[in-house]
Amino acid sequence: MPAANSFDARAELTLAGRRFEVFRLGALAGSFELARLPFSLKILLENLLRTEGNGAVSAADIEALASWDPAAEPSVEIAFTPARVLLQDFTGVPAVVDLAAMRDAIVAMGGDAAKINPLAPAELVIDHSVQVDAFGTREAFAHNAAREFERNAERYSFLRWGQGAFENFAVVPPDTGIVHQVNLEYLARVVFVADRAGGLPLAYPDTLVGTDSHTTMVNGLGVLGWGVGGIEAEASMLGQPMSMLLPQVVGFRLSGALPEGATATDLVLTVTEMLRKKGVVGRFVEFFGPGLAGLPIADRATIGNMSPEFGSTAAIFPIDAETIRYLRFTGRPAEQIELVEAYAREQGLWHEPGVEEPVIYSDTLELDLAAVEPSLAGPRRPQDRVPLRVSRERFHEALQTFVTQPPAAGGNGGALHHGDVVIAAITSCTNTSNPSVMVAAGLLARAAVAAGLQSKPWVKTSLAPGSRVVTEYLERAGLTEPLEALGFNLVGYGCTTCIGNSGPLPAEVSAAIADGDLAVAAVLSGNRNFEGRIQSEVKMNYLASPPLVVAYALAGTMDFDLLSDPLGSNGAGEPVYLRDIWPSESEIAEVVAAAVRSDMFRKSYAEVFDGDANWHSLEVPQGDRYDWRESTYVRRPPFFDDLPAAPAATVEIAGARVLALLGDSVTTDHISPAGAIKRDSPAGRYLLEHGVQFADFNSYGARRGNHEVMVRGTFANIRLRNMLGGEGAEALPEGGFTRHLPDGEQMPIYDAAMRYAQEGVPLVIIGGREYGSGSSRDWAAKGSLLLGIRAVIAESFERIHRSNLIGMGLLPLQFADGENAASLGLSGEEEISIEGVAAAVNAGEIPRGATVVADGRRFGVRVRIDTPMELEYYRHGGILQYVLRALL
């Protein structure tokens, strides 16, 4: 705690005899117009008030935020200190690996291993590892859970070591729930309380950063938090404030109410389309207006969850009576609920329905909820919304980009065709946290079964809820049996298909796809549908509400009009249409009210950290430093090997080669895939050489604790298109291939990078717009570093990946407005040098611009080192290297 506060903001808050210390925003009211500040910025303002004097926050920072100019371009740097850190296992394992390696490094440098320890509470939920191997039977869950432990026991044992070795670190075991749903339903405090020896407990807003981009789901509860890369999260855990620019805030006014037949999923796909078109990368989005009153927390959380899909840092809702209702309903203690309301009212963070507050935003847009219509999104990006009424037409348009032959007309005739749905998955934190859409799916299934309908036999169906509460209320409502009758059996409590853990397709389906070179489809109630993410054999991926997932399992193809084509016939031979079995809003509401009970949450979360027999049977290493063993899952990374006590001088990048020339919307899935590892890939060859059988390869996501696997998997996505050298006959094949230059030999990207390393040649990547969109995947930056990449030149960067690049000591460069690789005539075969960066960095100055020299041609680029702290991270070769030296 700071010794003093410039604004005399310390005060007491008393509730039923309980006393708390708070930092009152009202202390600034005499000097600043706080009522005009957006809700999210008030939370940041309290954060600065409370942390002033910690060496990173000054009175000038507080004044800058309190006098925020909504029209100003972000330029003011502030230091944000989150209350806690949230992790999941795919990103959490490498984070703990880094912390373990940092303990080794600090000891080697003469320091104390205990200094590497979380200062902010960190909670990790294991949810990304379960795969859909078995499906369509009541034994599927038990089988998949057993296989999960067979595959991942070594990783889980390592996490249990970390839980014992590090303080302030808790792990939610596998088969419990999805991280964001567990956070929403249990972990989130809304108002955080820190006990202090010799003083009153300190109350302040619950804020967080998480190693998953969908951390923003908790924004629906009025909690400010967002996704970061694992390296940023590790720094936060170690007490390092987060450097950020004071953001612009876009206000999104909601009015009206959703019409009959429209779901929260349809709403969020509409919002995603609107905000991606608006352009909100790096901004906060804040929802307000009369439409909030009728929007439950589940719907708000669905919107917040999709924040990374429309590009914003956060997408937040205010604290109001609905927040209190949800906290009470999900079993939070009465004392905590009382504190949340009292604190929010005291700090001007409380929203009253019908009261239009004098908030000023950087920009605004509006949506009448009554205009929302049933929709899908796909087949490649979440923002590509497709109204259900034109879904067949849009499918045919999209199909032309995947195949050269037109689809076979009508029917299936026992053989697969282009556009057939081979995966229908009710999955993901985005929708399974919402009782209304889950109950709607169950009611639709019940009506379909009653009408004699069945899922098509080629569809792999699955149900993977975000928490055990979901299965309990579906069972209570009598909806489990009809879902199972259509093949939607429980397969696990985890991300499954949404993260690419969809498992193998049935052999006959896989063979038919290969034989016909078919563009088949997946329909899932998830948040991501990027190419190559869902299943390697599935080219077209669509996001939809849970009831529409069921409907497409019945239809079996995207070449279908759900609004006019019959799904089948009933026992009397009469056609059955979707409108005949779609549940009404009143029916859904009635079932939700009767089946979803508060005691379910208390029961499900009573022993959330305990785990089952599989968890307790793990062999757990002991000691404050990890005993590294020969392993293909967990290896000590090389990031801190022989780290000098001070950083070396930065040198210019000269004589570099382009490893890949990429187009627009290259995601972190393209850069660092999470799904299956191909047998003949560099990563597959590595595993085979180390005695791992193909059946035990697991996934890239599960192997993120091993840098040798991950560097070989960088840019290995099967849908990656490297345009180096041009298109046409000389085009590189789809997948992770490049040409080694100057000889032009074609080879996998990893193999080329290793040859360049032997030759002492640095590497660069050239990209298009929205480079690094998608998941907060730090391995997209770590793998780039280990390949020998020194800089990335792109038209624009997504927020998290740009931060991750700097966090690993890589240089992000942005083309001048209106310029790109094509306009500059770059083929990717040029030799590249970058001038004007090193001198500024060594002088302690942020280089605003640089010159790229490509085979003698010169063009200017913008250096995307945005803040003084980012400059320090880059100068030190990465954020963790900076923190390690600071701890010494």
Coordinates of C-alpha atoms in Angstrom, one line a residue, residues 351-803:
H351 CA -27.0 1.8 -12.5
E352 CA -30.7 2.6 -12.0
P353 CA -33.0 1.4 -14.8
G354 CA -34.6 4.3 -16.7
V355 CA -32.0 6.8 -15.6
E356 CA -30.0 8.2 -18.5
E357 CA -26.7 9.2 -17.0
P358 CA -24.6 12.1 -18.3
V359 CA -21.8 9.8 -19.6
I360 CA -19.8 10.9 -22.6
Y361 CA -18.4 8.3 -24.9
S362 CA -15.7 8.4 -27.6
D363 CA -18.3 7.2 -30.1
T364 CA -21.8 5.5 -29.9
L365 CA -24.0 3.1 -31.8
E366 CA -27.4 1.7 -31.1
L367 CA -29.4 -1.5 -31.5
D368 CA -33.1 -2.0 -31.1
L369 CA -33.2 -5.5 -29.7
A370 CA -36.5 -6.0 -31.6
A371 CA -34.5 -6.0 -34.9
V372 CA -32.5 -9.1 -34.0
E373 CA -33.3 -12.1 -36.1
P374 CA -32.2 -15.8 -36.0
S375 CA -28.7 -16.0 -37.4
L376 CA -25.6 -18.0 -38.0
A377 CA -22.0 -16.9 -38.5
G378 CA -19.5 -18.4 -40.8
P379 CA -18.0 -20.2 -42.5
R380 CA -14.7 -18.7 -41.5
R381 CA -15.1 -15.8 -39.1
P382 CA -17.4 -15.0 -36.2
Q383 CA -18.2 -11.5 -37.5
D384 CA -19.6 -12.9 -40.8
R385 CA -23.2 -13.1 -39.7
V386 CA -25.7 -14.9 -41.9
P387 CA -29.4 -14.3 -41.3
L388 CA -31.2 -17.7 -41.2
R389 CA -33.6 -16.6 -43.9
V390 CA -30.8 -16.5 -46.5
S391 CA -28.5 -19.2 -45.0
R392 CA -28.9 -21.6 -47.9
E393 CA -28.1 -18.9 -50.5
R394 CA -25.1 -17.6 -48.5
F395 CA -23.9 -21.2 -48.1
H396 CA -23.8 -21.7 -51.9
E397 CA -21.9 -18.4 -52.3
A398 CA -19.4 -19.4 -49.7
L399 CA -19.0 -22.9 -51.1
Q400 CA -17.5 -21.6 -54.3
T401 CA -14.5 -20.5 -52.3
F402 CA -13.9 -24.0 -51.0
V403 CA -14.5 -26.2 -54.1
T404 CA -14.2 -26.1 -57.8
Q405 CA -17.2 -28.4 -58.5
P406 CA -20.8 -27.5 -57.6
P407 CA -22.5 -29.4 -54.9
A408 CA -24.7 -32.4 -55.8
A409 CA -28.3 -31.4 -56.0
G410 CA -30.9 -32.5 -53.4
G411 CA -30.9 -35.2 -50.8
N412 CA -28.0 -37.3 -49.6
G413 CA -28.7 -40.7 -50.9
G414 CA -26.5 -42.4 -48.4
A415 CA -23.3 -40.6 -49.6
L416 CA -21.8 -37.4 -48.3
H417 CA -22.0 -34.2 -50.3
H418 CA -20.5 -30.8 -50.1
G419 CA -22.0 -28.9 -47.2
D420 CA -23.1 -31.9 -45.2
V421 CA -22.9 -31.3 -41.4
V422 CA -20.6 -33.8 -39.9
I423 CA -20.2 -32.1 -36.5
A424 CA -23.1 -30.6 -34.4
A425 CA -21.7 -29.6 -31.0
I426 CA -23.5 -27.8 -28.1
T427 CA -20.4 -26.5 -26.5
S428 CA -18.4 -23.5 -25.2
C429 CA -18.7 -21.0 -22.4
T430 CA -20.4 -18.6 -24.8
N431 CA -23.7 -20.3 -24.8
T432 CA -23.8 -23.2 -22.3
S433 CA -23.7 -20.6 -19.5
N434 CA -27.1 -19.4 -20.6
P435 CA -30.1 -21.4 -19.3
S436 CA -32.5 -19.9 -21.9
V437 CA -30.7 -21.2 -24.9
M438 CA -29.8 -24.6 -23.3
V439 CA -33.4 -25.2 -22.3
A440 CA -34.5 -24.1 -25.7
A441 CA -32.2 -26.8 -27.2
G442 CA -33.7 -29.4 -24.9
L443 CA -37.3 -28.4 -25.7
L444 CA -36.6 -28.5 -29.4
A445 CA -35.1 -32.0 -29.0
R446 CA -38.1 -33.1 -27.0
A447 CA -40.5 -31.9 -29.7
A448 CA -38.4 -33.4 -32.5
V449 CA -38.3 -36.8 -30.8
A450 CA -42.1 -36.7 -30.2
A451 CA -42.5 -36.0 -34.0
G452 CA -40.3 -39.0 -34.9
L453 CA -37.3 -37.0 -36.1
Q454 CA -33.7 -38.2 -35.7
S455 CA -30.3 -36.7 -36.2
K456 CA -28.7 -37.7 -39.5
P457 CA -26.3 -40.7 -39.1
W458 CA -23.3 -38.9 -40.5
V459 CA -23.5 -36.1 -37.8
K460 CA -21.1 -36.4 -34.8
T461 CA -23.2 -34.9 -32.0
S462 CA -22.0 -33.8 -28.6
L463 CA -23.0 -31.9 -25.5
A464 CA -20.2 -30.3 -23.4
P465 CA -21.6 -27.9 -20.8
G466 CA -19.6 -25.2 -19.1
S467 CA -20.6 -26.4 -15.6
R468 CA -22.3 -29.3 -13.8
V469 CA -25.2 -27.0 -13.0
V470 CA -26.3 -27.3 -16.7
T471 CA -26.6 -31.1 -16.6
E472 CA -28.5 -30.8 -13.3
Y473 CA -31.2 -28.4 -14.6
L474 CA -31.5 -30.3 -17.9
E475 CA -32.1 -33.5 -15.9
R476 CA -34.6 -31.7 -13.6
A477 CA -36.5 -30.4 -16.6
G478 CA -36.7 -33.9 -18.2
L479 CA -34.7 -32.7 -21.2
T480 CA -31.7 -35.0 -20.9
E481 CA -33.4 -38.0 -22.4
P482 CA -34.7 -36.3 -25.6
L483 CA -31.2 -34.7 -26.1
E484 CA -29.6 -38.1 -25.8
A485 CA -32.2 -39.6 -28.2
L486 CA -30.8 -37.2 -30.8
G487 CA -27.2 -38.1 -29.9
F488 CA -26.5 -35.1 -27.7
N489 CA -25.0 -37.1 -24.8
L490 CA -22.7 -35.5 -22.3
V491 CA -19.1 -35.8 -23.5
G492 CA -17.3 -33.7 -20.9
Y493 CA -17.2 -30.5 -19.0
G494 CA -14.8 -28.4 -21.1
C495 CA -14.2 -26.5 -24.3
T496 CA -14.1 -29.6 -26.5
T497 CA -15.1 -28.8 -30.1
C498 CA -14.8 -25.0 -29.7
I499 CA -11.1 -25.2 -29.0
G500 CA -10.6 -27.9 -31.7
N501 CA -10.8 -30.9 -29.4
S502 CA -13.6 -32.4 -31.5
G503 CA -11.9 -35.7 -31.8
P504 CA -11.8 -38.0 -34.8
L505 CA -14.7 -38.3 -37.2
P506 CA -16.1 -41.9 -37.7
A507 CA -13.9 -43.8 -40.1
E508 CA -16.5 -44.1 -42.8
V509 CA -17.3 -40.3 -42.7
S510 CA -13.6 -39.5 -42.8
A511 CA -13.1 -41.8 -45.8
A512 CA -16.0 -40.3 -47.7
I513 CA -14.7 -36.7 -47.1
A514 CA -11.2 -37.7 -48.4
D515 CA -12.5 -39.7 -51.4
G516 CA -14.8 -36.9 -52.6
D517 CA -12.5 -34.0 -51.5
L518 CA -15.5 -32.7 -49.8
A519 CA -16.1 -29.3 -48.1
V520 CA -18.2 -30.5 -45.2
A521 CA -19.4 -28.4 -42.3
A522 CA -19.5 -28.1 -38.5
V523 CA -22.2 -26.3 -36.6
L524 CA -21.3 -25.4 -33.0
S525 CA -22.6 -23.1 -30.3
G526 CA -19.1 -21.7 -29.8
N527 CA -17.3 -18.4 -30.3
R528 CA -14.6 -19.3 -32.9
N529 CA -14.9 -20.8 -36.3
F530 CA -11.5 -20.0 -37.8
E531 CA -10.2 -22.2 -40.6
G532 CA -8.5 -25.4 -39.4
R533 CA -9.6 -24.9 -35.8
I534 CA -12.6 -27.1 -35.3
Q535 CA -11.5 -30.3 -37.1
S536 CA -8.8 -30.8 -39.7
E537 CA -11.1 -32.5 -42.2
V538 CA -13.9 -29.9 -41.8
K539 CA -13.5 -26.8 -44.0
M540 CA -16.7 -24.8 -43.3
N541 CA -17.6 -23.9 -39.7
Y542 CA -20.7 -22.1 -38.5
L543 CA -21.6 -20.6 -35.1
A544 CA -25.2 -21.0 -34.0
S545 CA -27.4 -21.1 -30.9
P546 CA -27.8 -24.4 -29.2
P547 CA -31.3 -25.0 -30.6
L548 CA -30.1 -24.3 -34.1
V549 CA -27.3 -26.8 -33.5
V550 CA -29.9 -29.4 -32.8
A551 CA -31.9 -28.3 -35.9
Y552 CA -28.9 -28.7 -38.2
A553 CA -28.2 -32.2 -36.7
L554 CA -31.7 -33.0 -37.9
A555 CA -31.2 -31.5 -41.3
G556 CA -27.7 -32.9 -41.8
T557 CA -26.6 -30.3 -44.3
M558 CA -26.1 -26.6 -44.8
D559 CA -27.8 -26.9 -48.2
F560 CA -31.1 -26.6 -46.4
D561 CA -33.6 -23.8 -45.6
L562 CA -34.7 -24.3 -42.0
L563 CA -37.5 -21.8 -42.5
S564 CA -39.2 -23.5 -45.4
D565 CA -37.8 -27.1 -45.9
P566 CA -39.3 -29.9 -43.8
L567 CA -37.0 -31.6 -41.4
G568 CA -38.8 -34.9 -41.9
S569 CA -42.2 -36.5 -41.5
N570 CA -44.1 -37.6 -38.4
G571 CA -45.8 -40.9 -37.8
A572 CA -48.8 -39.8 -39.9
G573 CA -46.5 -39.0 -42.9
E574 CA -47.0 -35.3 -42.5
P575 CA -44.1 -33.0 -43.0
V576 CA -42.5 -31.5 -39.8
Y577 CA -41.0 -28.0 -40.0
L578 CA -38.7 -26.2 -37.7
R579 CA -41.5 -23.8 -36.8
D580 CA -43.6 -26.8 -35.6
I581 CA -41.0 -27.8 -33.0
W582 CA -39.4 -24.5 -32.0
P583 CA -40.3 -23.7 -28.4
S584 CA -42.0 -20.4 -27.5
E585 CA -40.4 -17.8 -25.2
S586 CA -43.1 -18.4 -22.6
E587 CA -42.4 -22.2 -22.6
I588 CA -38.7 -21.6 -22.3
A589 CA -39.2 -19.1 -19.4
E590 CA -41.5 -21.4 -17.6
V591 CA -39.1 -24.3 -17.7
V592 CA -36.1 -22.2 -16.7
A593 CA -38.1 -20.8 -13.7
A594 CA -39.0 -24.3 -12.6
A595 CA -35.8 -26.2 -13.3
V596 CA -32.9 -23.8 -12.6
R597 CA -32.5 -23.6 -8.9
S598 CA -30.2 -21.6 -6.6
D599 CA -29.2 -24.6 -4.6
M600 CA -27.7 -26.2 -7.7
F601 CA -24.9 -23.6 -7.7
R602 CA -24.2 -24.1 -4.0
K603 CA -24.0 -27.8 -4.4
S604 CA -21.9 -27.8 -7.6
Y605 CA -19.3 -25.4 -6.2
A606 CA -19.1 -26.6 -2.6
E607 CA -16.1 -28.7 -3.4
V608 CA -14.9 -27.1 -6.6
F609 CA -11.1 -27.4 -5.8
D610 CA -11.3 -31.0 -4.5
G611 CA -11.2 -33.1 -7.6
D612 CA -12.0 -36.8 -8.1
A613 CA -10.1 -40.1 -7.5
N614 CA -8.1 -39.6 -10.7
W615 CA -6.9 -36.2 -9.5
H616 CA -5.9 -37.5 -6.1
S617 CA -4.1 -40.5 -7.5
L618 CA -1.6 -38.4 -9.4
E619 CA 2.0 -38.6 -8.3
V620 CA 3.0 -35.0 -7.3
P621 CA 6.7 -33.8 -7.2
Q622 CA 7.8 -32.0 -4.1
G623 CA 10.0 -29.0 -3.5
D624 CA 10.1 -25.3 -4.3
R625 CA 12.0 -25.9 -7.6
Y626 CA 10.7 -28.3 -10.2
D627 CA 12.7 -31.5 -10.9
W628 CA 12.8 -31.4 -14.7
R629 CA 12.6 -34.8 -16.2
E630 CA 12.9 -36.2 -19.7
S631 CA 9.4 -35.4 -21.0
T632 CA 7.6 -34.6 -24.2
Y633 CA 5.0 -32.6 -22.2
V634 CA 7.0 -30.4 -19.8
R635 CA 10.4 -29.1 -20.6
R636 CA 12.4 -26.2 -19.2
P637 CA 12.2 -23.4 -21.8
P638 CA 15.4 -21.7 -23.1
F639 CA 14.1 -18.1 -22.6
F640 CA 16.3 -17.5 -19.5
D641 CA 19.4 -19.6 -20.3
D642 CA 22.6 -17.7 -19.6
L643 CA 20.6 -14.5 -19.1
P644 CA 23.0 -11.6 -18.4
A645 CA 22.3 -9.3 -15.4
A646 CA 21.8 -6.4 -17.8
P647 CA 20.4 -6.3 -21.3
A648 CA 22.8 -6.0 -24.2
A649 CA 22.5 -3.0 -26.6
T650 CA 19.9 -3.4 -29.3
V651 CA 21.2 -3.8 -32.8
E652 CA 19.5 -3.2 -36.1
I653 CA 17.9 -6.0 -38.1
A654 CA 19.9 -6.5 -41.2
G655 CA 20.0 -9.1 -44.0
A656 CA 16.8 -10.7 -42.9
R657 CA 14.7 -13.1 -45.0
V658 CA 10.9 -13.3 -45.1
L659 CA 9.7 -16.6 -43.6
A660 CA 6.1 -16.1 -44.6
L661 CA 4.1 -13.5 -46.6
L662 CA 0.5 -13.7 -45.2
G663 CA -2.9 -12.2 -46.0
D664 CA -5.6 -10.6 -43.9
S665 CA -7.2 -12.0 -40.7
V666 CA -4.3 -14.4 -39.9
T667 CA -5.3 -15.6 -36.5
T668 CA -3.2 -17.0 -33.6
D669 CA -4.8 -20.3 -34.6
H670 CA -3.0 -20.0 -37.9
I671 CA 0.3 -19.0 -36.1
S672 CA 0.1 -21.5 -33.3
P673 CA -2.6 -24.2 -33.8
A674 CA -4.2 -25.9 -30.8
G675 CA -5.6 -29.0 -32.5
A676 CA -4.3 -32.2 -33.9
I677 CA -0.6 -32.9 -34.6
K678 CA -0.1 -34.4 -38.1
R679 CA 2.1 -37.5 -38.2
D680 CA 4.4 -36.2 -41.0
S681 CA 4.7 -32.7 -39.6
P682 CA 7.9 -31.5 -37.9
A683 CA 6.2 -31.8 -34.5
G684 CA 4.9 -35.2 -35.4
R685 CA 8.4 -36.4 -36.4
Y686 CA 9.8 -35.0 -33.1
L687 CA 7.3 -37.0 -31.1
L688 CA 7.9 -40.2 -33.0
E689 CA 11.6 -39.8 -32.6
H690 CA 11.0 -39.5 -28.8
G691 CA 9.0 -42.7 -28.7
V692 CA 5.5 -41.3 -28.7
Q693 CA 3.0 -43.4 -30.6
F694 CA 0.8 -41.5 -33.1
A695 CA -2.3 -42.5 -31.0
D696 CA -0.8 -40.6 -28.1
F697 CA 0.2 -37.4 -29.9
N698 CA -2.6 -35.5 -28.1
S699 CA -2.8 -31.9 -29.3
Y700 CA -0.7 -28.9 -29.7
G701 CA -2.7 -27.2 -27.0
A702 CA -1.9 -30.0 -24.5
R703 CA 1.8 -29.9 -25.4
R704 CA 2.4 -26.2 -24.8
G705 CA 4.6 -27.0 -21.9
N706 CA 7.2 -28.4 -24.3
H707 CA 8.9 -25.7 -26.5
E708 CA 10.3 -28.3 -28.8
V709 CA 6.9 -29.3 -29.9
M710 CA 5.5 -25.8 -30.0
V711 CA 8.3 -24.2 -32.1
R712 CA 7.8 -27.0 -34.6
G713 CA 4.1 -26.3 -34.7
T714 CA 4.4 -22.6 -35.2
F715 CA 2.8 -21.6 -38.6
A716 CA 1.9 -25.2 -39.0
N717 CA -1.9 -24.7 -39.4
I718 CA -3.2 -26.9 -42.3
R719 CA -5.1 -23.8 -43.6
L720 CA -2.2 -21.4 -43.5
R721 CA -1.6 -19.8 -46.9
N722 CA 1.9 -18.5 -47.4
M723 CA 1.9 -16.3 -50.5
L724 CA 5.7 -15.9 -50.6
G725 CA 6.8 -15.8 -54.2
G726 CA 3.3 -15.2 -55.6
E727 CA 0.2 -17.2 -56.7
G728 CA -0.5 -19.4 -59.7
A729 CA 1.6 -22.4 -60.6
E730 CA 4.4 -21.3 -58.3
A731 CA 2.1 -21.0 -55.3
L732 CA 3.2 -22.8 -52.1
P733 CA 0.8 -25.6 -51.0
E734 CA -1.7 -24.8 -48.2
G735 CA -0.2 -25.5 -44.8
G736 CA 3.0 -24.6 -43.1
F737 CA 5.4 -24.4 -46.1
T738 CA 7.9 -21.8 -47.3
R739 CA 10.8 -21.4 -49.6
H740 CA 14.4 -21.1 -48.3
L741 CA 16.1 -18.3 -50.0
P742 CA 18.0 -17.5 -52.1
D743 CA 18.0 -21.1 -53.4
G744 CA 14.2 -21.3 -53.4
E745 CA 13.9 -24.8 -52.1
Q746 CA 10.4 -25.6 -50.7
M747 CA 10.2 -27.1 -47.2
P748 CA 8.2 -26.8 -43.9
I749 CA 8.5 -23.5 -42.2
Y750 CA 10.2 -25.0 -39.2
D751 CA 12.9 -26.7 -41.3
A752 CA 13.6 -23.5 -43.2
A753 CA 13.8 -21.5 -40.0
M754 CA 16.4 -24.0 -38.6
R755 CA 18.5 -23.7 -41.8
Y756 CA 18.4 -19.9 -41.6
A757 CA 19.5 -20.1 -38.0
Q758 CA 22.5 -22.2 -39.0
E759 CA 23.3 -19.6 -41.6
G760 CA 22.9 -16.7 -39.1
V761 CA 20.1 -15.1 -41.0
P762 CA 17.4 -13.3 -39.1
L763 CA 13.7 -13.6 -40.1
V764 CA 10.7 -11.4 -40.5
I765 CA 7.0 -12.1 -41.2
I766 CA 4.9 -9.9 -43.5
G767 CA 1.1 -9.8 -42.8
G768 CA -2.1 -8.0 -43.7
R769 CA -4.9 -6.6 -41.7
E770 CA -5.9 -7.9 -38.2
Y771 CA -2.7 -9.9 -37.8
G772 CA -2.9 -12.1 -34.7
S773 CA -6.7 -11.9 -34.2
G774 CA -8.3 -14.6 -32.1
S775 CA -7.0 -16.3 -29.0
S776 CA -4.7 -14.8 -26.4
R777 CA -2.1 -17.4 -27.4
D778 CA 1.3 -16.4 -26.1
W779 CA 2.9 -19.3 -28.0
A780 CA 2.1 -17.5 -31.2
A781 CA 4.8 -15.0 -30.1
K782 CA 7.0 -17.5 -28.2
G783 CA 7.1 -19.8 -31.2
S784 CA 7.9 -16.9 -33.5
L785 CA 10.8 -16.0 -31.4
L786 CA 12.2 -19.5 -31.3
L787 CA 12.0 -19.7 -35.1
G788 CA 14.4 -16.8 -35.2
I789 CA 11.8 -14.2 -36.2
R790 CA 12.9 -10.7 -35.2
A791 CA 10.1 -8.5 -36.5
V792 CA 6.5 -8.7 -37.9
I793 CA 5.4 -6.1 -40.5
A794 CA 1.6 -6.0 -40.9
E795 CA -1.2 -3.6 -41.9
S796 CA -2.7 -3.8 -38.4
F797 CA -2.4 -5.9 -35.3
E798 CA -4.9 -7.3 -32.9
R799 CA -4.3 -6.0 -29.3
I800 CA -3.2 -9.1 -27.5
H801 CA -0.9 -10.5 -30.1
R802 CA 0.9 -7.2 -30.5
S803 CA 1.5 -7.1 -26.7

